Amino acid sequence: NCSGVAVDNGGSNDVQWCFSQVKGAIDDDVAEADIISTVEFNHSGELLATGDKGGRVVIFQQEIENKSQPQCRSEYNVYSTFQSHEPEFDYLKSLEIEEKINKIRWLPQKNAAQFLLSTNDKTIKLWKISERDKRPEGYNLKEEDGRYIDPNTVTALRVPVFRPMDLMVEASPRRVFANAHTYHINSISINSDHETYLSADDLRINLWHQEITDRSFNIVDIKPANMEELTEVITAAEFHPHQCNTFVYSSSKGTIRLCDMRASALCDTHSKLFEEPEDPSNRSFFSEIISSISDVKFSHNGRYMMTRDYLSVKIWDLNMESRPVETYQVHEYLRNKLCSLYENDCIFDKFECCWNGNDSVVMTGSYNNFFRMFDRGQRRDVTLEASREGSKPQQVLKPRKVCADGKRKKDEISVDSLDFNKKILHTAWHPQDNVIAVATTNNLYIFQDKVN
Amino acid sequence: MINTTECAVDAQSLISISLRKIHNSRTQRGGIKLHKNLLVSYVLRNARQVYMNEKYAEIYRMQQYEEVMTVCNEIQELNPLDLAEDCEEQRGDCCGNGGVSEPASLCCALLPVSQLVAVQSAHMQPPSACSAPLSLQSDEVCKETEPSFYQSCCAEAYPVSNCEFSPVNNLHCNKTTVLDLDTHVVTTVENGYLHQDCCASLQQCCQGAQYSGKKRKVDFEYYISDIEEVPDFTPCKRAKFEDCSYANSEHLDTSNISNLISIFGSGFSGLVSRQADIEQALALNGQFCSKQALSSLGAMTRAIVAF
């Protein structure tokens, strides 16, 4: 058992994860609209955005470090809350379009304002989040309350000036990218060129310019001529962090395709196909389901990518297509429970995964509010829990262990005791620091490493 | 080879669970989820393969010609006219409704559940009666009295199938195997022709036929378990392979709920190796009525046309 996860920071300090904060309602009765559906740090890590099933976006901001309390990092407090998407109804198809936020992606910051893309099943929106901490005062023709002054009564002129005011954070929709997806959008990814981004649904990937809403280019289309011949769908897509011509998309068949936009306008033909042959001894009724990839993420350095399928996390070297370079079992003890998990639909849960800032550790969620970290260099892994019980400030998280066979040791949890309603699907890692955001059903936990 | 010992779950229950999931997905908020339904169809295919393998093995063991012929005769005695037809209330072409330029099978998945019509096995009813059909819907909906939910087809003027033992004719028959979710019996019906008949008599029927089991809860758990009885009751008709359904894909949009439970042939055919199926069937032909044997597998040889 390891007590923590070592971070390759030159030294060999073991990292101990401590509780920092938890956001969200305490009561067990979870309102469906409050279910968190996406979590994302911005590029500096100062802002943390969450989206929920009710179509709302909540942005937390890390306060400037509190110098009087050096032992803890600063906290994240609510910065802005806004309704990003509303439920819609497609009258043509008699279909309701959910307002659930599927993904949020931050744009690199160019000026004082922050921009993010948020998407539901059908529509992507560009939001501008800006601060207003001063306001003009001293108009000649307008009172402070807005009433107009009769020009005839004005005897002297003055120059209006800006005066400080209480900080106000405004979110305004700047662009709406709609009507480009027939199927459900599962991914958005911003290109390193800072001008374009892609959006992917089950069968197609579109390329957009951030400024242009009435036009998008289709770059991948895997829809068969006859839908009855459909065998796979696109499950996730992402641009390479540095190469603006390269992107990958994963499929429900467990394959990843790397495409080069320079090769042709339509990237149906991949440049590389990453696929690991199936182990025939593991064949089951559910082989196709558990091999479906639920998330794909490039490493920050752009040399690797990570994929998540139902039971494992795999690290792929972009130069080797035949098999992953590393495979980590997230919860192998579930392999014998697949039929139950199929019945209760848990087998369809889409877990995400993330890299830490220097690509040495990867993290992903599991059930019972457990989440797992895998240290690639040290070849160690740890299971931690996001729960209210472990929520005293600075309380160090105790590693958990699941007992797969019948011989349960003290402090271990048996597989049958796991709560499959408590699942951690969305996690995010601060781009530079050891700060992580872990979303349970309707709560957001923030953990950080213990600073000694 | 699929490891079937996992979880002590058998293929039949998996099939029923999967069908229920696909059915439920039609009423879920946000529209049908293509990815999930595709994965469910894979489970269906896998379970079907296991089930068919088991059945083939079982049939192969019963190699005696008289035994099989006896069964065939018993089946012949059953009135092949006692077949229900699945009809769908015509609320316009589903493609027109949806405005989606998808193939018919895809369109029909997008139809509101209220347009689904259940199938009644004539095996349970006198041949000429207007059988009360079944609702595939939940309890709540079952309680509705709107007759459009319940349509029946008088089992009259059904052409006697001359396809039983004729492979040639079979290839041109438009057959659909349907599951009666209420009586848990699998029947194979001739598709296009019956459908037209059904529609003609539909108007008369649906007024009169009151579904006695309106409040009966659709129980997905059991209908598959009764499949074992099927060989005894299913008329000796050739199980429809995918070829038939393809030949009739243009009928799909006007027929049925057969899109819901009209299984495995036209949906996600990329999953199914038609050739392998036919070869398997022919391999077991031998001296006895393979079609009869295979017709009993009809229920298991289809996938859900969900999209």
mmCIF file of N, CA, C and O in Angstrom, chain A residues 87 92-93 95-99 121 182-184 202-203 223 226-233 235 252-253 280 283-286 288-289 292 335-340 342-345 348 350, chain B residues 1-4 6-7 9 11 14 17-18 21 29-36 38-40 42-43 45-47 50 97-103 105-106 246 252 266-270:
data_model
loop_
_atom_site.group_PDB
_atom_site.id
_atom_site.type_symbol
_atom_site.label_atom_id
_atom_site.label_comp_id
_atom_site.label_asym_id
_atom_site.label_seq_id
_atom_site.Cartn_x
_atom_site.Cartn_y
_atom_site.Cartn_z
ATOM 1 N N PRO A 87 -33.228 24.007 -22.115
ATOM 2 C CA PRO A 87 -33.805 22.892 -22.863
ATOM 3 C C PRO A 87 -34.478 23.411 -24.127
ATOM 4 O O PRO A 87 -35.072 24.493 -24.118
ATOM 5 N N LEU A 92 -39.118 19.488 -35.584
ATOM 6 C CA LEU A 92 -39.094 18.690 -36.807
ATOM 7 C C LEU A 92 -38.971 17.208 -36.483
ATOM 8 O O LEU A 92 -39.578 16.355 -37.111
ATOM 9 N N LYS A 93 -38.186 16.914 -35.492
ATOM 10 C CA LYS A 93 -37.963 15.509 -35.166
ATOM 11 C C LYS A 93 -38.703 15.075 -33.910
ATOM 12 O O LYS A 93 -38.558 13.946 -33.472
ATOM 13 N N LEU A 95 -38.106 15.881 -30.897
ATOM 14 C CA LEU A 95 -37.113 15.457 -29.933
ATOM 15 C C LEU A 95 -36.795 16.596 -28.993
ATOM 16 O O LEU A 95 -36.658 17.745 -29.419
ATOM 17 N N GLU A 96 -36.648 16.234 -27.740
ATOM 18 C CA GLU A 96 -36.230 17.242 -26.798
ATOM 19 C C GLU A 96 -34.708 17.263 -26.764
ATOM 20 O O GLU A 96 -34.058 16.225 -26.815
ATOM 21 N N ILE A 97 -34.160 18.445 -26.714
ATOM 22 C CA ILE A 97 -32.706 18.584 -26.647
ATOM 23 C C ILE A 97 -32.353 18.961 -25.222
ATOM 24 O O ILE A 97 -32.775 20.001 -24.705
ATOM 25 N N GLU A 98 -31.566 18.110 -24.611
ATOM 26 C CA GLU A 98 -31.203 18.341 -23.218
ATOM 27 C C GLU A 98 -30.308 19.559 -23.073
ATOM 28 O O GLU A 98 -29.482 19.841 -23.939
ATOM 29 N N GLU A 99 -30.466 20.224 -21.952
ATOM 30 C CA GLU A 99 -29.636 21.399 -21.690
ATOM 31 C C GLU A 99 -28.336 21.033 -20.987
ATOM 32 O O GLU A 99 -27.504 21.906 -20.732
ATOM 33 N N ASP A 121 -25.892 18.883 -26.284
ATOM 34 C CA ASP A 121 -25.913 17.869 -27.336
ATOM 35 C C ASP A 121 -25.858 18.452 -28.740
ATOM 36 O O ASP A 121 -25.439 17.766 -29.681
ATOM 37 N N THR A 182 -26.160 16.604 -36.315
ATOM 38 C CA THR A 182 -27.368 15.796 -36.292
ATOM 39 C C THR A 182 -27.390 14.897 -35.069
ATOM 40 O O THR A 182 -28.444 14.614 -34.506
ATOM 41 N N TYR A 183 -26.236 14.443 -34.661
ATOM 42 C CA TYR A 183 -26.143 13.519 -33.544
ATOM 43 C C TYR A 183 -25.633 14.261 -32.317
ATOM 44 O O TYR A 183 -25.383 15.458 -32.349
ATOM 45 N N HIS A 184 -25.478 13.550 -31.239
ATOM 46 C CA HIS A 184 -25.161 14.204 -29.972
ATOM 47 C C HIS A 184 -23.685 14.564 -29.881
ATOM 48 O O HIS A 184 -22.811 13.705 -30.037
ATOM 49 N N ASP A 202 -21.546 11.721 -32.630
ATOM 50 C CA ASP A 202 -21.377 10.283 -32.763
ATOM 51 C C ASP A 202 -20.777 9.872 -34.105
ATOM 52 O O ASP A 202 -20.080 8.865 -34.198
ATOM 53 N N LEU A 203 -21.066 10.649 -35.120
ATOM 54 C CA LEU A 203 -20.655 10.194 -36.447
ATOM 55 C C LEU A 203 -19.810 11.221 -37.214
ATOM 56 O O LEU A 203 -19.244 10.878 -38.246
ATOM 57 N N LYS A 223 -20.406 8.165 -41.000
ATOM 58 C CA LYS A 223 -21.763 7.646 -41.165
ATOM 59 C C LYS A 223 -21.791 6.748 -42.388
ATOM 60 O O LYS A 223 -21.413 7.174 -43.479
ATOM 61 N N ASN A 226 -25.604 3.146 -45.478
ATOM 62 C CA ASN A 226 -26.768 2.473 -44.935
ATOM 63 C C ASN A 226 -26.594 2.379 -43.428
ATOM 64 O O ASN A 226 -25.705 1.690 -42.942
ATOM 65 N N MET A 227 -27.447 3.077 -42.703
ATOM 66 C CA MET A 227 -27.281 3.116 -41.252
ATOM 67 C C MET A 227 -27.365 1.746 -40.618
ATOM 68 O O MET A 227 -26.881 1.544 -39.504
ATOM 69 N N GLU A 228 -27.937 0.836 -41.326
ATOM 70 C CA GLU A 228 -28.019 -0.502 -40.762
ATOM 71 C C GLU A 228 -26.664 -1.177 -40.720
ATOM 72 O O GLU A 228 -26.491 -2.202 -40.084
ATOM 73 N N GLU A 229 -25.707 -0.592 -41.385
ATOM 74 C CA GLU A 229 -24.366 -1.155 -41.368
ATOM 75 C C GLU A 229 -23.469 -0.455 -40.363
ATOM 76 O O GLU A 229 -22.266 -0.644 -40.369
ATOM 77 N N LEU A 230 -24.048 0.317 -39.528
ATOM 78 C CA LEU A 230 -23.255 1.035 -38.531
ATOM 79 C C LEU A 230 -22.618 0.063 -37.552
ATOM 80 O O LEU A 230 -23.281 -0.808 -37.006
ATOM 81 N N THR A 231 -21.334 0.211 -37.356
ATOM 82 C CA THR A 231 -20.677 -0.672 -36.397
ATOM 83 C C THR A 231 -19.935 0.081 -35.307
ATOM 84 O O THR A 231 -19.578 -0.503 -34.294
ATOM 85 N N GLU A 232 -19.668 1.353 -35.534
ATOM 86 C CA GLU A 232 -18.980 2.092 -34.484
ATOM 87 C C GLU A 232 -19.352 3.562 -34.561
ATOM 88 O O GLU A 232 -19.796 4.055 -35.596
ATOM 89 N N VAL A 233 -19.150 4.233 -33.422
ATOM 90 C CA VAL A 233 -19.404 5.667 -33.366
ATOM 91 C C VAL A 233 -18.170 6.350 -32.793
ATOM 92 O O VAL A 233 -17.310 5.717 -32.168
ATOM 93 N N THR A 235 -16.456 8.552 -30.081
ATOM 94 C CA THR A 235 -16.748 8.774 -28.669
ATOM 95 C C THR A 235 -16.046 9.988 -28.092
ATOM 96 O O THR A 235 -16.513 10.556 -27.106
ATOM 97 N N SER A 252 -16.091 3.698 -30.452
ATOM 98 C CA SER A 252 -16.725 2.750 -29.552
ATOM 99 C C SER A 252 -16.125 1.358 -29.701
ATOM 100 O O SER A 252 -16.411 0.471 -28.902
ATOM 101 N N LYS A 253 -15.302 1.183 -30.707
ATOM 102 C CA LYS A 253 -14.679 -0.129 -30.883
ATOM 103 C C LYS A 253 -13.324 -0.205 -30.203
ATOM 104 O O LYS A 253 -12.597 -1.186 -30.352
ATOM 105 N N PRO A 280 -8.408 -12.864 -26.345
ATOM 106 C CA PRO A 280 -9.532 -13.781 -26.570
ATOM 107 C C PRO A 280 -9.995 -14.486 -25.304
ATOM 108 O O PRO A 280 -11.159 -14.882 -25.206
ATOM 109 N N ARG A 283 -12.994 -12.755 -23.591
ATOM 110 C CA ARG A 283 -14.186 -12.492 -24.380
ATOM 111 C C ARG A 283 -15.440 -12.767 -23.556
ATOM 112 O O ARG A 283 -15.542 -13.766 -22.852
ATOM 113 N N SER A 284 -16.393 -11.836 -23.661
ATOM 114 C CA SER A 284 -17.653 -12.022 -22.939
ATOM 115 C C SER A 284 -18.761 -11.370 -23.755
ATOM 116 O O SER A 284 -18.523 -10.800 -24.806
ATOM 117 N N PHE A 285 -19.949 -11.467 -23.225
ATOM 118 C CA PHE A 285 -21.074 -10.795 -23.883
ATOM 119 C C PHE A 285 -20.812 -9.300 -24.015
ATOM 120 O O PHE A 285 -21.345 -8.640 -24.887
ATOM 121 N N PHE A 286 -20.012 -8.783 -23.099
ATOM 122 C CA PHE A 286 -19.885 -7.331 -22.972
ATOM 123 C C PHE A 286 -18.552 -6.814 -23.479
ATOM 124 O O PHE A 286 -18.172 -5.695 -23.182
ATOM 125 N N GLU A 288 -17.596 -5.770 -26.303
ATOM 126 C CA GLU A 288 -17.660 -4.547 -27.098
ATOM 127 C C GLU A 288 -17.912 -3.338 -26.227
ATOM 128 O O GLU A 288 -17.377 -2.257 -26.467
ATOM 129 N N ILE A 289 -18.732 -3.504 -25.210
ATOM 130 C CA ILE A 289 -19.061 -2.355 -24.371
ATOM 131 C C ILE A 289 -17.836 -1.902 -23.590
ATOM 132 O O ILE A 289 -17.518 -0.709 -23.530
ATOM 133 N N SER A 292 -15.171 0.059 -25.471
ATOM 134 C CA SER A 292 -15.513 1.380 -25.994
ATOM 135 C C SER A 292 -14.750 2.445 -25.211
ATOM 136 O O SER A 292 -14.743 2.438 -23.979
ATOM 137 N N ARG A 335 -14.772 -6.942 -13.413
ATOM 138 C CA ARG A 335 -14.893 -7.770 -14.617
ATOM 139 C C ARG A 335 -15.876 -8.914 -14.420
ATOM 140 O O ARG A 335 -16.542 -9.355 -15.361
ATOM 141 N N ASN A 336 -15.954 -9.394 -13.184
ATOM 142 C CA ASN A 336 -16.908 -10.477 -12.921
ATOM 143 C C ASN A 336 -18.318 -9.985 -12.660
ATOM 144 O O ASN A 336 -19.221 -10.784 -12.431
ATOM 145 N N LYS A 337 -18.489 -8.687 -12.652
ATOM 146 C CA LYS A 337 -19.787 -8.123 -12.327
ATOM 147 C C LYS A 337 -20.441 -7.471 -13.531
ATOM 148 O O LYS A 337 -21.420 -6.727 -13.386
ATOM 149 N N LEU A 338 -19.895 -7.725 -14.681
ATOM 150 C CA LEU A 338 -20.338 -6.959 -15.850
ATOM 151 C C LEU A 338 -21.816 -7.148 -16.148
ATOM 152 O O LEU A 338 -22.491 -6.222 -16.615
ATOM 153 N N CYS A 339 -22.329 -8.332 -15.901
ATOM 154 C CA CYS A 339 -23.743 -8.508 -16.241
ATOM 155 C C CYS A 339 -24.637 -7.686 -15.325
ATOM 156 O O CYS A 339 -25.633 -7.097 -15.775
ATOM 157 N N SER A 340 -24.270 -7.613 -14.049
ATOM 158 C CA SER A 340 -25.054 -6.752 -13.153
ATOM 159 C C SER A 340 -24.911 -5.297 -13.547
ATOM 160 O O SER A 340 -25.878 -4.531 -13.513
ATOM 161 N N TYR A 342 -24.375 -4.242 -16.417
ATOM 162 C CA TYR A 342 -25.146 -4.036 -17.645
ATOM 163 C C TYR A 342 -26.614 -3.822 -17.310
ATOM 164 O O TYR A 342 -27.280 -2.954 -17.859
ATOM 165 N N GLU A 343 -27.095 -4.607 -16.385
ATOM 166 C CA GLU A 343 -28.514 -4.481 -16.014
ATOM 167 C C GLU A 343 -28.815 -3.117 -15.432
ATOM 168 O O GLU A 343 -29.838 -2.512 -15.734
ATOM 169 N N ASN A 344 -27.931 -2.628 -14.572
ATOM 170 C CA ASN A 344 -28.222 -1.338 -13.947
ATOM 171 C C ASN A 344 -27.643 -0.168 -14.723
ATOM 172 O O ASN A 344 -27.626 0.946 -14.227
ATOM 173 N N ASP A 345 -27.171 -0.439 -15.917
ATOM 174 C CA ASP A 345 -26.703 0.598 -16.844
ATOM 175 C C ASP A 345 -25.355 1.205 -16.468
ATOM 176 O O ASP A 345 -24.870 2.088 -17.165
ATOM 177 N N PHE A 348 -22.429 1.548 -18.936
ATOM 178 C CA PHE A 348 -22.411 2.610 -19.949
ATOM 179 C C PHE A 348 -21.840 3.914 -19.421
ATOM 180 O O PHE A 348 -21.774 4.897 -20.152
ATOM 181 N N LYS A 350 -19.512 6.832 -18.602
ATOM 182 C CA LYS A 350 -18.367 7.334 -19.371
ATOM 183 C C LYS A 350 -17.425 8.068 -18.432
ATOM 184 O O LYS A 350 -17.653 9.221 -18.071
ATOM 185 N N MET B 1 -14.871 -17.623 -28.848
ATOM 186 C CA MET B 1 -15.993 -18.251 -28.137
ATOM 187 C C MET B 1 -16.283 -17.425 -26.891
ATOM 188 O O MET B 1 -15.392 -17.121 -26.127
ATOM 189 N N ILE B 2 -17.488 -17.068 -26.723
ATOM 190 C CA ILE B 2 -17.828 -16.227 -25.586
ATOM 191 C C ILE B 2 -17.837 -17.058 -24.323
ATOM 192 O O ILE B 2 -18.396 -18.150 -24.265
ATOM 193 N N ASN B 3 -17.231 -16.498 -23.330
ATOM 194 C CA ASN B 3 -17.218 -17.163 -22.036
ATOM 195 C C ASN B 3 -18.589 -17.021 -21.406
ATOM 196 O O ASN B 3 -18.967 -15.974 -20.916
ATOM 197 N N THR B 4 -19.341 -18.082 -21.445
ATOM 198 C CA THR B 4 -20.720 -17.960 -20.999
ATOM 199 C C THR B 4 -20.905 -18.246 -19.525
ATOM 200 O O THR B 4 -21.997 -18.194 -19.013
ATOM 201 N N GLU B 6 -19.775 -16.513 -17.179
ATOM 202 C CA GLU B 6 -19.717 -15.286 -16.394
ATOM 203 C C GLU B 6 -21.059 -14.968 -15.768
ATOM 204 O O GLU B 6 -22.078 -14.904 -16.443
ATOM 205 N N CYS B 7 -21.056 -14.744 -14.516
ATOM 206 C CA CYS B 7 -22.223 -14.234 -13.821
ATOM 207 C C CYS B 7 -23.417 -15.157 -13.877
ATOM 208 O O CYS B 7 -24.516 -14.762 -13.490
ATOM 209 N N VAL B 9 -25.312 -15.722 -16.036
ATOM 210 C CA VAL B 9 -26.427 -15.146 -16.771
ATOM 211 C C VAL B 9 -26.538 -15.887 -18.079
ATOM 212 O O VAL B 9 -25.555 -16.306 -18.668
ATOM 213 N N ALA B 11 -28.095 -16.420 -22.050
ATOM 214 C CA ALA B 11 -28.296 -15.594 -23.225
ATOM 215 C C ALA B 11 -29.715 -15.062 -23.283
ATOM 216 O O ALA B 11 -29.949 -13.923 -23.684
ATOM 217 N N LEU B 14 -30.302 -12.069 -21.098
ATOM 218 C CA LEU B 14 -29.595 -10.912 -21.655
ATOM 219 C C LEU B 14 -30.356 -10.324 -22.827
ATOM 220 O O LEU B 14 -30.399 -9.099 -23.000
ATOM 221 N N ILE B 17 -33.261 -8.374 -21.411
ATOM 222 C CA ILE B 17 -32.793 -7.121 -20.806
ATOM 223 C C ILE B 17 -32.441 -6.113 -21.893
ATOM 224 O O ILE B 17 -32.755 -4.923 -21.800
ATOM 225 N N SER B 18 -31.787 -6.593 -22.912
ATOM 226 C CA SER B 18 -31.358 -5.689 -23.979
ATOM 227 C C SER B 18 -32.544 -5.109 -24.720
ATOM 228 O O SER B 18 -32.568 -3.921 -25.050
ATOM 229 N N LYS B 21 -33.989 -2.390 -22.749
ATOM 230 C CA LYS B 21 -33.197 -1.155 -22.795
ATOM 231 C C LYS B 21 -33.471 -0.377 -24.069
ATOM 232 O O LYS B 21 -33.605 0.847 -24.053
ATOM 233 N N ARG B 29 -35.266 11.184 -22.340
ATOM 234 C CA ARG B 29 -35.123 12.589 -22.677
ATOM 235 C C ARG B 29 -33.858 12.796 -23.495
ATOM 236 O O ARG B 29 -32.829 12.180 -23.249
ATOM 237 N N GLY B 30 -33.951 13.682 -24.428
ATOM 238 C CA GLY B 30 -32.763 13.982 -25.211
ATOM 239 C C GLY B 30 -32.642 13.159 -26.478
ATOM 240 O O GLY B 30 -31.702 13.328 -27.235
ATOM 241 N N GLY B 31 -33.597 12.279 -26.703
ATOM 242 C CA GLY B 31 -33.554 11.504 -27.924
ATOM 243 C C GLY B 31 -32.768 10.216 -27.746
ATOM 244 O O GLY B 31 -32.098 9.995 -26.745
ATOM 245 N N ILE B 32 -32.873 9.397 -28.746
ATOM 246 C CA ILE B 32 -32.218 8.095 -28.687
ATOM 247 C C ILE B 32 -30.710 8.286 -28.711
ATOM 248 O O ILE B 32 -30.175 9.040 -29.513
ATOM 249 N N LYS B 33 -30.062 7.590 -27.844
ATOM 250 C CA LYS B 33 -28.618 7.686 -27.800
ATOM 251 C C LYS B 33 -28.025 6.613 -28.704
ATOM 252 O O LYS B 33 -28.086 5.418 -28.396
ATOM 253 N N LEU B 34 -27.458 7.076 -29.771
ATOM 254 C CA LEU B 34 -26.945 6.155 -30.780
ATOM 255 C C LEU B 34 -25.879 5.240 -30.208
ATOM 256 O O LEU B 34 -25.882 4.030 -30.434
ATOM 257 N N HIS B 35 -24.973 5.794 -29.454
ATOM 258 C CA HIS B 35 -23.853 5.018 -28.928
ATOM 259 C C HIS B 35 -24.345 3.904 -28.023
ATOM 260 O O HIS B 35 -23.977 2.738 -28.167
ATOM 261 N N LYS B 36 -25.204 4.242 -27.103
ATOM 262 C CA LYS B 36 -25.662 3.235 -26.154
ATOM 263 C C LYS B 36 -26.436 2.130 -26.864
ATOM 264 O O LYS B 36 -26.251 0.947 -26.580
ATOM 265 N N LEU B 38 -26.143 1.188 -29.884
ATOM 266 C CA LEU B 38 -25.215 0.363 -30.656
ATOM 267 C C LEU B 38 -24.568 -0.672 -29.755
ATOM 268 O O LEU B 38 -24.453 -1.853 -30.108
ATOM 269 N N LEU B 39 -24.160 -0.255 -28.582
ATOM 270 C CA LEU B 39 -23.526 -1.195 -27.654
ATOM 271 C C LEU B 39 -24.511 -2.273 -27.211
ATOM 272 O O LEU B 39 -24.153 -3.447 -27.074
ATOM 273 N N VAL B 40 -25.745 -1.879 -26.978
ATOM 274 C CA VAL B 40 -26.749 -2.860 -26.586
ATOM 275 C C VAL B 40 -26.968 -3.866 -27.711
ATOM 276 O O VAL B 40 -27.142 -5.069 -27.467
ATOM 277 N N TYR B 42 -24.801 -4.903 -29.719
ATOM 278 C CA TYR B 42 -23.697 -5.855 -29.674
ATOM 279 C C TYR B 42 -23.959 -6.958 -28.653
ATOM 280 O O TYR B 42 -23.671 -8.129 -28.883
ATOM 281 N N VAL B 43 -24.499 -6.572 -27.517
ATOM 282 C CA VAL B 43 -24.818 -7.584 -26.507
ATOM 283 C C VAL B 43 -25.879 -8.529 -27.050
ATOM 284 O O VAL B 43 -25.820 -9.752 -26.866
ATOM 285 N N ARG B 45 -26.387 -9.277 -30.124
ATOM 286 C CA ARG B 45 -25.772 -10.166 -31.101
ATOM 287 C C ARG B 45 -25.000 -11.272 -30.411
ATOM 288 O O ARG B 45 -25.105 -12.438 -30.772
ATOM 289 N N ASN B 46 -24.241 -10.901 -29.412
ATOM 290 C CA ASN B 46 -23.454 -11.910 -28.706
ATOM 291 C C ASN B 46 -24.358 -12.938 -28.038
ATOM 292 O O ASN B 46 -24.106 -14.140 -28.094
ATOM 293 N N ALA B 47 -25.400 -12.455 -27.407
ATOM 294 C CA ALA B 47 -26.311 -13.378 -26.736
ATOM 295 C C ALA B 47 -27.007 -14.283 -27.748
ATOM 296 O O ALA B 47 -27.214 -15.470 -27.509
ATOM 297 N N VAL B 50 -24.673 -17.031 -28.843
ATOM 298 C CA VAL B 50 -24.571 -18.083 -27.832
ATOM 299 C C VAL B 50 -25.829 -18.917 -27.823
ATOM 300 O O VAL B 50 -25.798 -20.148 -27.774
ATOM 301 N N ASN B 97 -42.504 12.537 -40.858
ATOM 302 C CA ASN B 97 -42.611 13.080 -39.513
ATOM 303 C C ASN B 97 -41.292 13.628 -39.038
ATOM 304 O O ASN B 97 -41.197 14.697 -38.506
ATOM 305 N N GLY B 98 -40.333 12.783 -39.229
ATOM 306 C CA GLY B 98 -39.064 13.137 -38.615
ATOM 307 C C GLY B 98 -38.285 14.160 -39.401
ATOM 308 O O GLY B 98 -37.491 14.887 -38.877
ATOM 309 N N GLY B 99 -38.562 14.145 -40.668
ATOM 310 C CA GLY B 99 -37.772 15.049 -41.486
ATOM 311 C C GLY B 99 -36.308 14.655 -41.510
ATOM 312 O O GLY B 99 -35.436 15.438 -41.808
ATOM 313 N N VAL B 100 -36.065 13.463 -41.159
ATOM 314 C CA VAL B 100 -34.669 13.017 -41.129
ATOM 315 C C VAL B 100 -34.418 12.160 -42.356
ATOM 316 O O VAL B 100 -35.207 11.291 -42.688
ATOM 317 N N SER B 101 -33.348 12.408 -42.967
ATOM 318 C CA SER B 101 -33.095 11.632 -44.184
ATOM 319 C C SER B 101 -32.373 10.344 -43.850
ATOM 320 O O SER B 101 -31.261 10.094 -44.263
ATOM 321 N N GLU B 102 -33.018 9.561 -43.020
ATOM 322 C CA GLU B 102 -32.403 8.305 -42.626
ATOM 323 C C GLU B 102 -33.163 7.176 -43.283
ATOM 324 O O GLU B 102 -34.285 7.339 -43.684
ATOM 325 N N PRO B 103 -32.563 6.036 -43.312
ATOM 326 C CA PRO B 103 -33.307 4.879 -43.815
ATOM 327 C C PRO B 103 -34.520 4.619 -42.956
ATOM 328 O O PRO B 103 -34.604 5.061 -41.831
ATOM 329 N N SER B 105 -35.572 2.186 -41.297
ATOM 330 C CA SER B 105 -35.430 1.570 -39.988
ATOM 331 C C SER B 105 -35.013 2.591 -38.960
ATOM 332 O O SER B 105 -35.379 2.521 -37.821
ATOM 333 N N LEU B 106 -34.253 3.525 -39.380
ATOM 334 C CA LEU B 106 -33.794 4.546 -38.463
ATOM 335 C C LEU B 106 -34.943 5.446 -38.092
ATOM 336 O O LEU B 106 -35.138 5.816 -36.958
ATOM 337 N N TYR B 246 -33.990 -7.304 -46.056
ATOM 338 C CA TYR B 246 -33.428 -6.327 -46.975
ATOM 339 C C TYR B 246 -34.308 -6.171 -48.193
ATOM 340 O O TYR B 246 -34.470 -5.098 -48.728
ATOM 341 N N LEU B 252 -40.523 -1.419 -44.233
ATOM 342 C CA LEU B 252 -40.288 -1.237 -42.812
ATOM 343 C C LEU B 252 -40.927 0.027 -42.290
ATOM 344 O O LEU B 252 -41.359 0.086 -41.167
ATOM 345 N N SER B 266 -32.436 -6.520 -40.024
ATOM 346 C CA SER B 266 -32.174 -5.300 -40.754
ATOM 347 C C SER B 266 -31.437 -4.289 -39.927
ATOM 348 O O SER B 266 -31.027 -3.290 -40.448
ATOM 349 N N GLY B 267 -31.261 -4.562 -38.684
ATOM 350 C CA GLY B 267 -30.573 -3.559 -37.901
ATOM 351 C C GLY B 267 -29.139 -3.931 -37.668
ATOM 352 O O GLY B 267 -28.809 -5.051 -37.317
ATOM 353 N N PHE B 268 -28.311 -2.978 -37.888
ATOM 354 C CA PHE B 268 -26.887 -3.188 -37.619
ATOM 355 C C PHE B 268 -26.409 -4.501 -38.220
ATOM 356 O O PHE B 268 -25.786 -5.316 -37.565
ATOM 357 N N SER B 269 -26.762 -4.676 -39.439
ATOM 358 C CA SER B 269 -26.440 -5.963 -40.051
ATOM 359 C C SER B 269 -24.942 -6.159 -40.127
ATOM 360 O O SER B 269 -24.460 -7.243 -40.359
ATOM 361 N N GLY B 270 -24.219 -5.071 -39.971
ATOM 362 C CA GLY B 270 -22.774 -5.231 -39.945
ATOM 363 C C GLY B 270 -22.335 -6.136 -38.821
ATOM 364 O O GLY B 270 -21.245 -6.669 -38.815
#
